[in-house]
CSV table of C-alpha atoms in Angstrom, one decimal:
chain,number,residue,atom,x,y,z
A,1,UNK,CA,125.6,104.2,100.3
A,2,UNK,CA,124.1,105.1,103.8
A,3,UNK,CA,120.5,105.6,103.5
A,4,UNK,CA,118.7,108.1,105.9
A,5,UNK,CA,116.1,106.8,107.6
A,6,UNK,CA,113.0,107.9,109.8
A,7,UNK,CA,111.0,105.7,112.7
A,8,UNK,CA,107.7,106.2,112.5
A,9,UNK,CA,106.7,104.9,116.2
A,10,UNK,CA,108.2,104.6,119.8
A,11,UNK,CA,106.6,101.8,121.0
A,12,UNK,CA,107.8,98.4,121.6
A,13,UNK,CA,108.0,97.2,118.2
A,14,UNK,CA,109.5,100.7,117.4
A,15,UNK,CA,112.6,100.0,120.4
A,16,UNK,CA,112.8,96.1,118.5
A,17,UNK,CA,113.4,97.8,114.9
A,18,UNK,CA,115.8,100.2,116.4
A,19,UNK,CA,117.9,97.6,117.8
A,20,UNK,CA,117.8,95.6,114.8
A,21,UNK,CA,119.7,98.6,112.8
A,22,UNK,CA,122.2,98.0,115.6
A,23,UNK,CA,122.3,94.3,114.2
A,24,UNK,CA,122.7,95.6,110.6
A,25,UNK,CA,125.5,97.7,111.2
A,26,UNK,CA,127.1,94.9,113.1
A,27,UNK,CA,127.3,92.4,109.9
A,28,UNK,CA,127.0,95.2,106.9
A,29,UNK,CA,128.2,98.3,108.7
A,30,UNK,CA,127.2,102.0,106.8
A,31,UNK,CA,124.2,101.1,105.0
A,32,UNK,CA,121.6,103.1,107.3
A,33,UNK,CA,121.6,106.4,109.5
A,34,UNK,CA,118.3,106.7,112.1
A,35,UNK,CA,117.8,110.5,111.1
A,36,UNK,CA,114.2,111.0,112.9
A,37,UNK,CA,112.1,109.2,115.4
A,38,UNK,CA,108.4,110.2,115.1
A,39,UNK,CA,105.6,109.4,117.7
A,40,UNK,CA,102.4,111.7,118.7
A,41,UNK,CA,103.3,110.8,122.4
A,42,UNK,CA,106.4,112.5,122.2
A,43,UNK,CA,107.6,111.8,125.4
A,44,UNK,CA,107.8,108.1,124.0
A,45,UNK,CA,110.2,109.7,120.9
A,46,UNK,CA,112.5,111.2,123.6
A,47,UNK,CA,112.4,107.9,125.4
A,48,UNK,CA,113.5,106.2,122.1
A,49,UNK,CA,116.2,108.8,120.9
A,50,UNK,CA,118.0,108.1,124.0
A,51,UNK,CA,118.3,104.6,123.7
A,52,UNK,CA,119.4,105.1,119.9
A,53,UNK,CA,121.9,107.3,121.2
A,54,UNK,CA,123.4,104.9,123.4
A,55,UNK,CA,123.1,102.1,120.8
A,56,UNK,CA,123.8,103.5,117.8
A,57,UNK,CA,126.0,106.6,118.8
A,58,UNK,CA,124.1,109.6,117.6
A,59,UNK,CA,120.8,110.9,118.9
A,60,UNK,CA,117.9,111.3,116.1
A,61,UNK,CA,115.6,114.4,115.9
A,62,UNK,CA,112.1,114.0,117.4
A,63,UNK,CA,108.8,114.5,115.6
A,64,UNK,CA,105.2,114.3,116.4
A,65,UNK,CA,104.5,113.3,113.0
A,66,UNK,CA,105.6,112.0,110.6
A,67,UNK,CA,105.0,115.2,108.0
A,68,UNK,CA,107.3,117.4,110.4
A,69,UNK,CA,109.8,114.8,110.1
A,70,UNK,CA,110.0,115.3,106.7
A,71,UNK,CA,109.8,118.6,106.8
A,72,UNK,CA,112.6,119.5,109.0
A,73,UNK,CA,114.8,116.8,108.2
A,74,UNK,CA,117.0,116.9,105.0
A,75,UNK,CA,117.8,113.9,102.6
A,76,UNK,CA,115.8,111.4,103.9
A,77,UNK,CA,115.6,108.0,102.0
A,78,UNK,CA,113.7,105.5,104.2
A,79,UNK,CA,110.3,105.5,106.8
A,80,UNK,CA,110.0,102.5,108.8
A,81,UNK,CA,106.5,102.2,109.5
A,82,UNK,CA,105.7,100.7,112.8
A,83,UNK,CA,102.7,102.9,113.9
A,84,UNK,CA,99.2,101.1,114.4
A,85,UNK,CA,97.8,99.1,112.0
A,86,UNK,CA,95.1,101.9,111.2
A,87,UNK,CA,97.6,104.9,110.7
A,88,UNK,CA,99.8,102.9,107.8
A,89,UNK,CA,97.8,103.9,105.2
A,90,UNK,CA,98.3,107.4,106.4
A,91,UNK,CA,101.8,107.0,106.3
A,92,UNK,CA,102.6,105.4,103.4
A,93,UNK,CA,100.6,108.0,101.2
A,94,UNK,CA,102.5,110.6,103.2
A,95,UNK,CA,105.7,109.4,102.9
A,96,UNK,CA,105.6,108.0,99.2
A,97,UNK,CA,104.4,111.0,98.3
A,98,UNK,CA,107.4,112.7,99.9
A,99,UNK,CA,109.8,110.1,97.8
A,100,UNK,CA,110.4,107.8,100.7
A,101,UNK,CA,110.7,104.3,100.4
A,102,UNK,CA,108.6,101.8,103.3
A,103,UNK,CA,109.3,99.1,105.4
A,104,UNK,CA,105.9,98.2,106.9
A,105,UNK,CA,104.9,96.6,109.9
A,106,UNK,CA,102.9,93.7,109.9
A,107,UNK,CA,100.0,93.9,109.4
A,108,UNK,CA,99.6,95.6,106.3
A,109,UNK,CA,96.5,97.2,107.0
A,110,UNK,CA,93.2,97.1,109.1
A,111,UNK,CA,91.8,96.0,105.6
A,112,UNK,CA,92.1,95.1,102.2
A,113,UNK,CA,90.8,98.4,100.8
A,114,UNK,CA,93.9,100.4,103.1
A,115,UNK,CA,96.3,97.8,101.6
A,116,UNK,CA,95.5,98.8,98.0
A,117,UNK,CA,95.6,102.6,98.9
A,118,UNK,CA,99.0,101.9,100.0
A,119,UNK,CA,100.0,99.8,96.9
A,120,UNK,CA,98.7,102.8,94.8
A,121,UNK,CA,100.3,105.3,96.5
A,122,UNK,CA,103.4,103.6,96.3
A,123,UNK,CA,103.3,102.6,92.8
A,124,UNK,CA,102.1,106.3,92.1
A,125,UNK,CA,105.1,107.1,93.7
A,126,UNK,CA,107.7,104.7,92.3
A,127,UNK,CA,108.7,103.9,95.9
A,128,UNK,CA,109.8,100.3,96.9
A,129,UNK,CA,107.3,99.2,99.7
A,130,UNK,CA,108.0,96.4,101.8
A,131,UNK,CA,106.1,94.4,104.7
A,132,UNK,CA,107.7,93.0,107.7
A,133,UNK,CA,106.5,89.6,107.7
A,134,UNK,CA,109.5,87.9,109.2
A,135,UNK,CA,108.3,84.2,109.9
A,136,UNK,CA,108.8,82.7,106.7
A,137,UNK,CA,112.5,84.4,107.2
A,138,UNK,CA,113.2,82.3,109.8
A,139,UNK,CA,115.9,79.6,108.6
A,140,UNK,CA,113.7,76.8,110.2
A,141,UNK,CA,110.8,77.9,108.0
A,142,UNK,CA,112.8,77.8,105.5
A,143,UNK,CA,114.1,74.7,106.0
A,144,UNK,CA,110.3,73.4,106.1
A,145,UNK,CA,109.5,74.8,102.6
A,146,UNK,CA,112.3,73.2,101.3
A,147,UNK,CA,111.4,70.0,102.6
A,148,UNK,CA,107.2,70.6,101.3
A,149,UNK,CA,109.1,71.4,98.1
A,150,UNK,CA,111.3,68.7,97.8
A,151,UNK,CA,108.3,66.2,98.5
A,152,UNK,CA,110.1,64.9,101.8
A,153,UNK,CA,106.4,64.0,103.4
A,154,UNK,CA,104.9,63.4,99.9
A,155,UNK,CA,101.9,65.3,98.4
A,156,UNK,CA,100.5,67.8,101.3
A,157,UNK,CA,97.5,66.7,101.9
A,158,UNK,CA,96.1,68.5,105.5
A,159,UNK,CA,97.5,71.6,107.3
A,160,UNK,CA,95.7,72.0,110.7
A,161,UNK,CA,97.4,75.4,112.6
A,162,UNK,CA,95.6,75.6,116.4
A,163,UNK,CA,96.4,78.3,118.8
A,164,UNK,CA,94.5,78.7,122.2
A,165,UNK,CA,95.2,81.6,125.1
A,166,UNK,CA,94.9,84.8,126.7
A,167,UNK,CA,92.1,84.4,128.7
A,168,UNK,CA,90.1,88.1,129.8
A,169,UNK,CA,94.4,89.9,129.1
A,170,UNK,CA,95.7,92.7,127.5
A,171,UNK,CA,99.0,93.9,127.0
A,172,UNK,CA,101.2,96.6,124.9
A,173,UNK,CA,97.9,98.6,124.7
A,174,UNK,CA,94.2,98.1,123.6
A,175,UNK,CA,94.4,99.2,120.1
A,176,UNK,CA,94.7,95.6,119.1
A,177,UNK,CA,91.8,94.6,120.3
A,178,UNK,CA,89.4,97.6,118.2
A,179,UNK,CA,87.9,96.5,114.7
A,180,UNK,CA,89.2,99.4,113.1
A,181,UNK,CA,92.6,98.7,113.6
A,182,UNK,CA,91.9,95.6,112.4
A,183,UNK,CA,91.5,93.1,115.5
A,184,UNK,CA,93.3,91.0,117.5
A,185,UNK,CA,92.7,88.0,115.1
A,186,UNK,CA,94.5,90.1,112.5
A,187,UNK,CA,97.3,91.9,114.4
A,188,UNK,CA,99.0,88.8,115.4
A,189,UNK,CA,97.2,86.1,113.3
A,190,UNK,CA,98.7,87.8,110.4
A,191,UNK,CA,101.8,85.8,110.8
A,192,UNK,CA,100.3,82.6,110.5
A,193,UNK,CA,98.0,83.7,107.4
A,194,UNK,CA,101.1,84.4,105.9
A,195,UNK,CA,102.7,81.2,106.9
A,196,UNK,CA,99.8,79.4,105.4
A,197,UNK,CA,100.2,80.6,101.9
A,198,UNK,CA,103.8,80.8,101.5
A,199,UNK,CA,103.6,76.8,102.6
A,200,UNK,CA,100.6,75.6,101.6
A,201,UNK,CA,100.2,78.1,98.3
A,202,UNK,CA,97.1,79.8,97.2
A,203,UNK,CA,94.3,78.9,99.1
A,204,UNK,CA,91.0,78.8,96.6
A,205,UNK,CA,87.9,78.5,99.5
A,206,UNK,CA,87.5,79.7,102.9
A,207,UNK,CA,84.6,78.9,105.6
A,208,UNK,CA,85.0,80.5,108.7
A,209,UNK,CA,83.2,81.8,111.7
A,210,UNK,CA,84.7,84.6,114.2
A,211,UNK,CA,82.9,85.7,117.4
A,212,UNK,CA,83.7,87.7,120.0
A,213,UNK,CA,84.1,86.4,123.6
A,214,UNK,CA,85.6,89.0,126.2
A,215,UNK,CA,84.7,92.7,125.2
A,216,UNK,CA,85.9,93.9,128.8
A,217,UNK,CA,90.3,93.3,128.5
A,218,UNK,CA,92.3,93.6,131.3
A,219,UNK,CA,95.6,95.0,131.9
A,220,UNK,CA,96.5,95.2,135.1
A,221,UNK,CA,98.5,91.9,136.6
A,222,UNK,CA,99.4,91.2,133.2
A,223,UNK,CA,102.6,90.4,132.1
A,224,UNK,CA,103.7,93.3,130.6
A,225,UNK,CA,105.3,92.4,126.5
A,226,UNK,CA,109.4,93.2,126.4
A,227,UNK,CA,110.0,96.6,125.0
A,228,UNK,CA,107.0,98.1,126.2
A,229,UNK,CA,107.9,98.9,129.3
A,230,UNK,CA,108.5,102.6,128.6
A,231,UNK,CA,104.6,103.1,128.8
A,232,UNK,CA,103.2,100.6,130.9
A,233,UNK,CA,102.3,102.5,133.7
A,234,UNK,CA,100.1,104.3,131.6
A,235,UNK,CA,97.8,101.2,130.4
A,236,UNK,CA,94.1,101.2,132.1
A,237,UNK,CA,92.5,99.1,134.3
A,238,UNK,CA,90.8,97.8,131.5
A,239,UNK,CA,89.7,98.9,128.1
A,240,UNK,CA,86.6,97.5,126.0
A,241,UNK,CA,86.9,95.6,122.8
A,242,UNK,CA,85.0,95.5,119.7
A,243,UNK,CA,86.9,92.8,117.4
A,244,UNK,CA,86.2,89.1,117.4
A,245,UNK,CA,88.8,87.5,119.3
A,246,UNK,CA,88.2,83.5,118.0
A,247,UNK,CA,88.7,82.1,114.6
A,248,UNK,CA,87.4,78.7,113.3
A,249,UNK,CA,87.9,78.2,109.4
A,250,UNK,CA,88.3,76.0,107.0
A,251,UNK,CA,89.8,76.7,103.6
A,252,UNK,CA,90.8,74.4,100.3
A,253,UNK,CA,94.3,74.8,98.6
A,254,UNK,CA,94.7,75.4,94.6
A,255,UNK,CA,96.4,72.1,95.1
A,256,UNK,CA,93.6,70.0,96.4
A,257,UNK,CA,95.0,70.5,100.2
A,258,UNK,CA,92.6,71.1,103.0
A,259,UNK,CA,93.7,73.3,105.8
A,260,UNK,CA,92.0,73.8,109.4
A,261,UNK,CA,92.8,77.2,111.5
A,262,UNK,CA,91.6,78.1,115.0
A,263,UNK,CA,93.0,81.4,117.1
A,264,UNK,CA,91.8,81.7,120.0
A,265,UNK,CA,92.6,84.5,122.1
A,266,UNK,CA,90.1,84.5,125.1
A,267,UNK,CA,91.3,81.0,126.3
A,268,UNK,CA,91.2,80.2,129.5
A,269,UNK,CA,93.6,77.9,131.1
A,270,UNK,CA,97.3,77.0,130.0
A,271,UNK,CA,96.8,77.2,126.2
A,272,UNK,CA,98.4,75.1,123.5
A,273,UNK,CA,100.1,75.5,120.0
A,274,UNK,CA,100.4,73.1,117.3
A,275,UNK,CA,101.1,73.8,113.6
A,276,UNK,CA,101.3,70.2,111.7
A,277,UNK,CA,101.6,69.4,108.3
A,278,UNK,CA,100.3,65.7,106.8
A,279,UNK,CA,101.5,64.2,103.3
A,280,UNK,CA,100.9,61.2,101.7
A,281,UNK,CA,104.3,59.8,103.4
A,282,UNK,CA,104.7,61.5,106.4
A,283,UNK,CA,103.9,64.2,109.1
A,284,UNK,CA,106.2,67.3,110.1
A,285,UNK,CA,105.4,69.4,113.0
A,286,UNK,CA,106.5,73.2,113.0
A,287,UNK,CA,108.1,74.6,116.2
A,288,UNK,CA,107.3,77.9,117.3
A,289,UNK,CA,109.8,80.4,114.9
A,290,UNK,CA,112.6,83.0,116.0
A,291,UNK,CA,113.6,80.1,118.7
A,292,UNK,CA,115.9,77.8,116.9
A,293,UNK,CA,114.1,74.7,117.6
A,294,UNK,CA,114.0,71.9,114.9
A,295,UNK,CA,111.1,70.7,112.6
A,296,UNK,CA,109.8,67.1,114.1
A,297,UNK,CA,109.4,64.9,111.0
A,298,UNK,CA,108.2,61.6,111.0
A,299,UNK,CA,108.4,60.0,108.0
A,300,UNK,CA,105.1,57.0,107.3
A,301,UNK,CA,103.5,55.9,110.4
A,302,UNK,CA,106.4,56.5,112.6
A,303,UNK,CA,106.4,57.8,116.2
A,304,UNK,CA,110.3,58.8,116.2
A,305,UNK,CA,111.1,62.2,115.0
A,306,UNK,CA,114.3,62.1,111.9
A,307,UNK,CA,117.4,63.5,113.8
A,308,UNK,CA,118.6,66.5,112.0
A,309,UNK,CA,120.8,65.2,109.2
A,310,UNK,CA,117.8,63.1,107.8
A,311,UNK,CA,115.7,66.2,107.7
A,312,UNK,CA,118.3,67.4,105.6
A,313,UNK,CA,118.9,65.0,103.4
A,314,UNK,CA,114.9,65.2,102.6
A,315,UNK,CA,116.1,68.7,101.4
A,316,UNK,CA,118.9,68.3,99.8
A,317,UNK,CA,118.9,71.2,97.7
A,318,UNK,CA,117.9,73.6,100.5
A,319,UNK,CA,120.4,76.4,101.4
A,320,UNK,CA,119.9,79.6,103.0
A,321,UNK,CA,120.7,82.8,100.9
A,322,UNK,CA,123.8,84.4,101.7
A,323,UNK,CA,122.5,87.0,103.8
A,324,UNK,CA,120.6,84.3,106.3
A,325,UNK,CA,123.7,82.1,106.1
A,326,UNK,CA,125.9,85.2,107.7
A,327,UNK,CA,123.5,86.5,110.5
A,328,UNK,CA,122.3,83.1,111.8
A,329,UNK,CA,125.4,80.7,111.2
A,330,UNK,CA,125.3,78.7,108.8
A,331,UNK,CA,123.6,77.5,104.9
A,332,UNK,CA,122.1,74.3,105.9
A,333,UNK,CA,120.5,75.0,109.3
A,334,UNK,CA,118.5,72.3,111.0
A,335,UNK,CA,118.2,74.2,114.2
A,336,UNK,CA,119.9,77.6,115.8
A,337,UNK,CA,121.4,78.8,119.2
A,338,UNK,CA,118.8,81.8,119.4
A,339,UNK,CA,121.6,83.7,121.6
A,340,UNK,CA,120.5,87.2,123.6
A,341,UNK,CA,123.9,88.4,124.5
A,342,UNK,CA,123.8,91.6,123.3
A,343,UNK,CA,121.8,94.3,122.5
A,344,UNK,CA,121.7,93.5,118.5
A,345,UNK,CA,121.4,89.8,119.1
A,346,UNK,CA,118.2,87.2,119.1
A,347,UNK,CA,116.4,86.2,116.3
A,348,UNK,CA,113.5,88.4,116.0
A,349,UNK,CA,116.5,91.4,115.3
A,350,UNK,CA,118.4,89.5,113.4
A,351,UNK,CA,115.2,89.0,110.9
A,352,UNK,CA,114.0,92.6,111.1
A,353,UNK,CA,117.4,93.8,109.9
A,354,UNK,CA,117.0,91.2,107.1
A,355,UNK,CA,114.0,92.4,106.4
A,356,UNK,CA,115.7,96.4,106.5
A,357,UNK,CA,118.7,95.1,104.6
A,358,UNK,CA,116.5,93.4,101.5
A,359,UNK,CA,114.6,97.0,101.6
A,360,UNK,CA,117.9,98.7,101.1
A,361,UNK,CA,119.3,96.0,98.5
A,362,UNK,CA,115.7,96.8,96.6
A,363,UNK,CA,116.1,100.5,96.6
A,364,UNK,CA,119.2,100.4,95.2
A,365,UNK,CA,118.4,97.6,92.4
A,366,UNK,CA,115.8,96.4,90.9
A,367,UNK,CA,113.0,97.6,93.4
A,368,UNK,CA,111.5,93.9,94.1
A,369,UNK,CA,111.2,92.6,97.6
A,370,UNK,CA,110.0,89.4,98.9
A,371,UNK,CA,107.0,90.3,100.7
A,372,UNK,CA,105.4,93.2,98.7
A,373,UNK,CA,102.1,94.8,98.5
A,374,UNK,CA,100.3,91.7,96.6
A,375,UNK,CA,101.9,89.3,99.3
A,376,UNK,CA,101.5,91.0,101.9
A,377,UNK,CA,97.7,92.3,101.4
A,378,UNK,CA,96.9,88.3,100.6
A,379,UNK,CA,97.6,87.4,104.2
A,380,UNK,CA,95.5,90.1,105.2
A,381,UNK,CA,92.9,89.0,103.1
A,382,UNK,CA,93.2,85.6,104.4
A,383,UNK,CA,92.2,86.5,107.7
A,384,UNK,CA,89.4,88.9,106.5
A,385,UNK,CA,88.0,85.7,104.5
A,386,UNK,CA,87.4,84.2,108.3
A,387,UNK,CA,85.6,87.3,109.2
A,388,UNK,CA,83.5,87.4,105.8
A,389,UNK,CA,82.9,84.4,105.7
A,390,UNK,CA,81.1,84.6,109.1
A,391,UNK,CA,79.4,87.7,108.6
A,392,UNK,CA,78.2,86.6,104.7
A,393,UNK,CA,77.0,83.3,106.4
A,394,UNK,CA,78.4,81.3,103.8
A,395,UNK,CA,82.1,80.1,102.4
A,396,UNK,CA,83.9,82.7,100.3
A,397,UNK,CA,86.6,83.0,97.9
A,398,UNK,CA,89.6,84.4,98.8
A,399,UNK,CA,89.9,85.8,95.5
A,400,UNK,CA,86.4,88.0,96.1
A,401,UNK,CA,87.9,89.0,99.5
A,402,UNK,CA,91.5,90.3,97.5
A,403,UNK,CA,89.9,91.8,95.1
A,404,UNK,CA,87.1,93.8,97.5
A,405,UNK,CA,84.1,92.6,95.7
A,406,UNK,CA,83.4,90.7,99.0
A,407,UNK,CA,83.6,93.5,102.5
A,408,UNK,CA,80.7,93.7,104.5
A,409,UNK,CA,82.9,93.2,107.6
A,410,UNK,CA,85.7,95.4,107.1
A,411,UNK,CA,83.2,98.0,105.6
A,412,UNK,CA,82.4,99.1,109.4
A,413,UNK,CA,86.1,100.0,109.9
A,414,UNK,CA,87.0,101.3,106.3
A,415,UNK,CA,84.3,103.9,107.1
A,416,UNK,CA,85.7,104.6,110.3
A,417,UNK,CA,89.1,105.4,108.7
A,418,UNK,CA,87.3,107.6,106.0
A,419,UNK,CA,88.3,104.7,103.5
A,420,UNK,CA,84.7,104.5,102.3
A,421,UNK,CA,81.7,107.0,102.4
């Protein structure tokens, strides 16, 4: 059944979803029809109709929002949510309540109080609600939760995640950079809270500190993100920021694991990267995901990386599900050509329409996706933790931080989004 669906933002991440329908029609052609594009810049919604017209083969109707979308367009099934952070909860109670299903952008929300207004509206609703968290789709983190699993490096024992860069930059816009749409730390760092849990599993303690270190961001001489190229000449010379932009913490696993986190996005100089995993017989670094690049495992105290097969065998149950196995290649994937030769090819599509296509699967099923409001508001959470932790002065449980009874810090922005009186 072709589902009717509406695009609720014409940014950049709004032109990557479009494309990746273009990727779901290429490998399960007549599941999904873009009826509506929706943006309160609506010059950006013409700019994105066109390109769906020559992609996809029809032009969709343009919207300022997203309730004269519904409005004036019939049958629709589907909103893809790709607005900022701080309009989802908007949104999602808005389209629910209209009888749409949602696919959500990462991250959920600015906060854990907006995440559980969209889980209730939802489940008010009896709408399917999923979040776009698309690393742990990648068929190389897969293959490295297979391998965690299957005890190929022994009992996990330390996870240390580092990321350093962006100096004084912006790019694709300033909202990321304003606590009430949740921060920099959170917009991006989102993906490796994620990454942490669905690893490492539930995470009982966190200590952190957060501090912002460049409240003036600059755009100009910047390198300007793909997609967003449509609006660029509109950015400022420079926009101030009000959300930390560095993360230190700490946190213990359920499983007696310790894990170390700094994101740091006011770095000066070249940066670095590094997400490592130690157990009690061996190490395995994670390559950057959507690339293709292979885990480097080194089994004991050795300095020479398994070739691929080995890394399999550690794994020897691991397979990818169908679905994976058709758009990337392959069941038992050690590493993947990450080709860009067309306009529905690369990774990063390829995932989103996964993501799209699990949605669609859900809707017409048994409603239950893989990243849903509980998992995806406990990545949020996880990065809130840092920020509470930090503003409480002391460690906190991530459990307090899920279930709201610790929010000092996200109290300033919940009140800003009417959230809280």
């Amino acid at each position: 059944m072709r589902r009717r669906l509406v695009l609720a933002g014409c940014g950049g991440m709004g032109r990557r979803h479009m494309r990746a329908y273009r990727t779901l029609e290429d490998f399960e052609p007549g599941r999904l029809e873009l009826a509506a594009v929706v943006d309160r810049e609506i010059k950006r919604a013409e700019f994105l109709a066109g390109e769906a017209e020559e992609i996809l083969g029809t032009r969709p109707a343009c919207f300022r929002s997203i309730d004269e979308a519904i409005a004036a367009t019939p049958d629709l099934d589907v909103v893809d949510v790709v607005v900022a952070a701080a309009a989802h909860h908007v949104v999602v109670e808005t389209a629910t309540s209209a009888g749409l299903h949602v696919l959500c952008e990462k991250p959920m929300a600015p906060g854990v109080r907006a995440c559980r207004a969209m889980q209730r509206a939802a489940d008010r609703n009896g709408r399917v609600l999923s979040i776009a968290e698309n690393y742990r789709r990648d068929p190389i983190a897969r293959l490295l939760r297979a391998v965690l699993d299957a005890g190929g490096i022994g009992e996990l024992r330390t996870v240390v995640d580092y990321a350093a860069g962006g100096g004084r930059g912006a790019s694709a816009g300033g909202w990321q950079f304003k606590r009430f749409q949740g921060g920099s730390l959170l917009e991006a760092g989102v993906h490796n809270a994620d990454l942490h849990l669905y690893f490492g599993g539930d995470i009982d303690k966190v200590h952190g500190q957060v501090r912002l270190r460049e409240p003036l961001r600059y755009f100009r001489g910047e390198k300007v993100k793909p997609f967003h190229e449509h609006y660029s000449a509109e950015y400022p010379e420079s926009e101030p920021a009000d959300a930390p932009d560095v993360l230190l913490a700490t946190y213990e696993y359920a499983n007696g694991a310790l894990g170390q986190w700094l994101y740091e996005r006011a770095a000066q100089g070249p940066g670095f990267d590094r997400f490592t995993f130690w157990g009690s017989d061996g190490q395995v670094d994670m390559p950057g995901v959507r690339q293709g690049l292979p885990l480097k495992v080194f089994p004991g105290r050795s300095r020479e990386a398994l070739p691929d097969e080995e890394v399999l065998a550690l794994a020897p149950d691991f397979g990818l599900d169908d679905r994976t196995s058709r758009f990337f290649g392959g069941e038992r994937l050690a590493r993947y050509d990450n080709d860009y030769s067309d306009v529905g090819s690369g990774a990063d599509l390829k995932l989103i329409a996964i993501e799209m296509a699990e949605l669609l699967d859900a809707i017409e099923g048994d409603g239950k996706v893989e990243v849903d409001a509980e998992v995806g508001l406990a990545a949020v959470a996880l990065v809130m933790a840092a920020h509470e932790s930090s503003e409480a002065g002391r460690p906190v449980t991530l459990q307090e931080v899920v279930d709201g009874s610790q929010s000092s810090y996200q109290d300033v922005a919940d009140r800003e989004l009417g959230l809280l009186s």
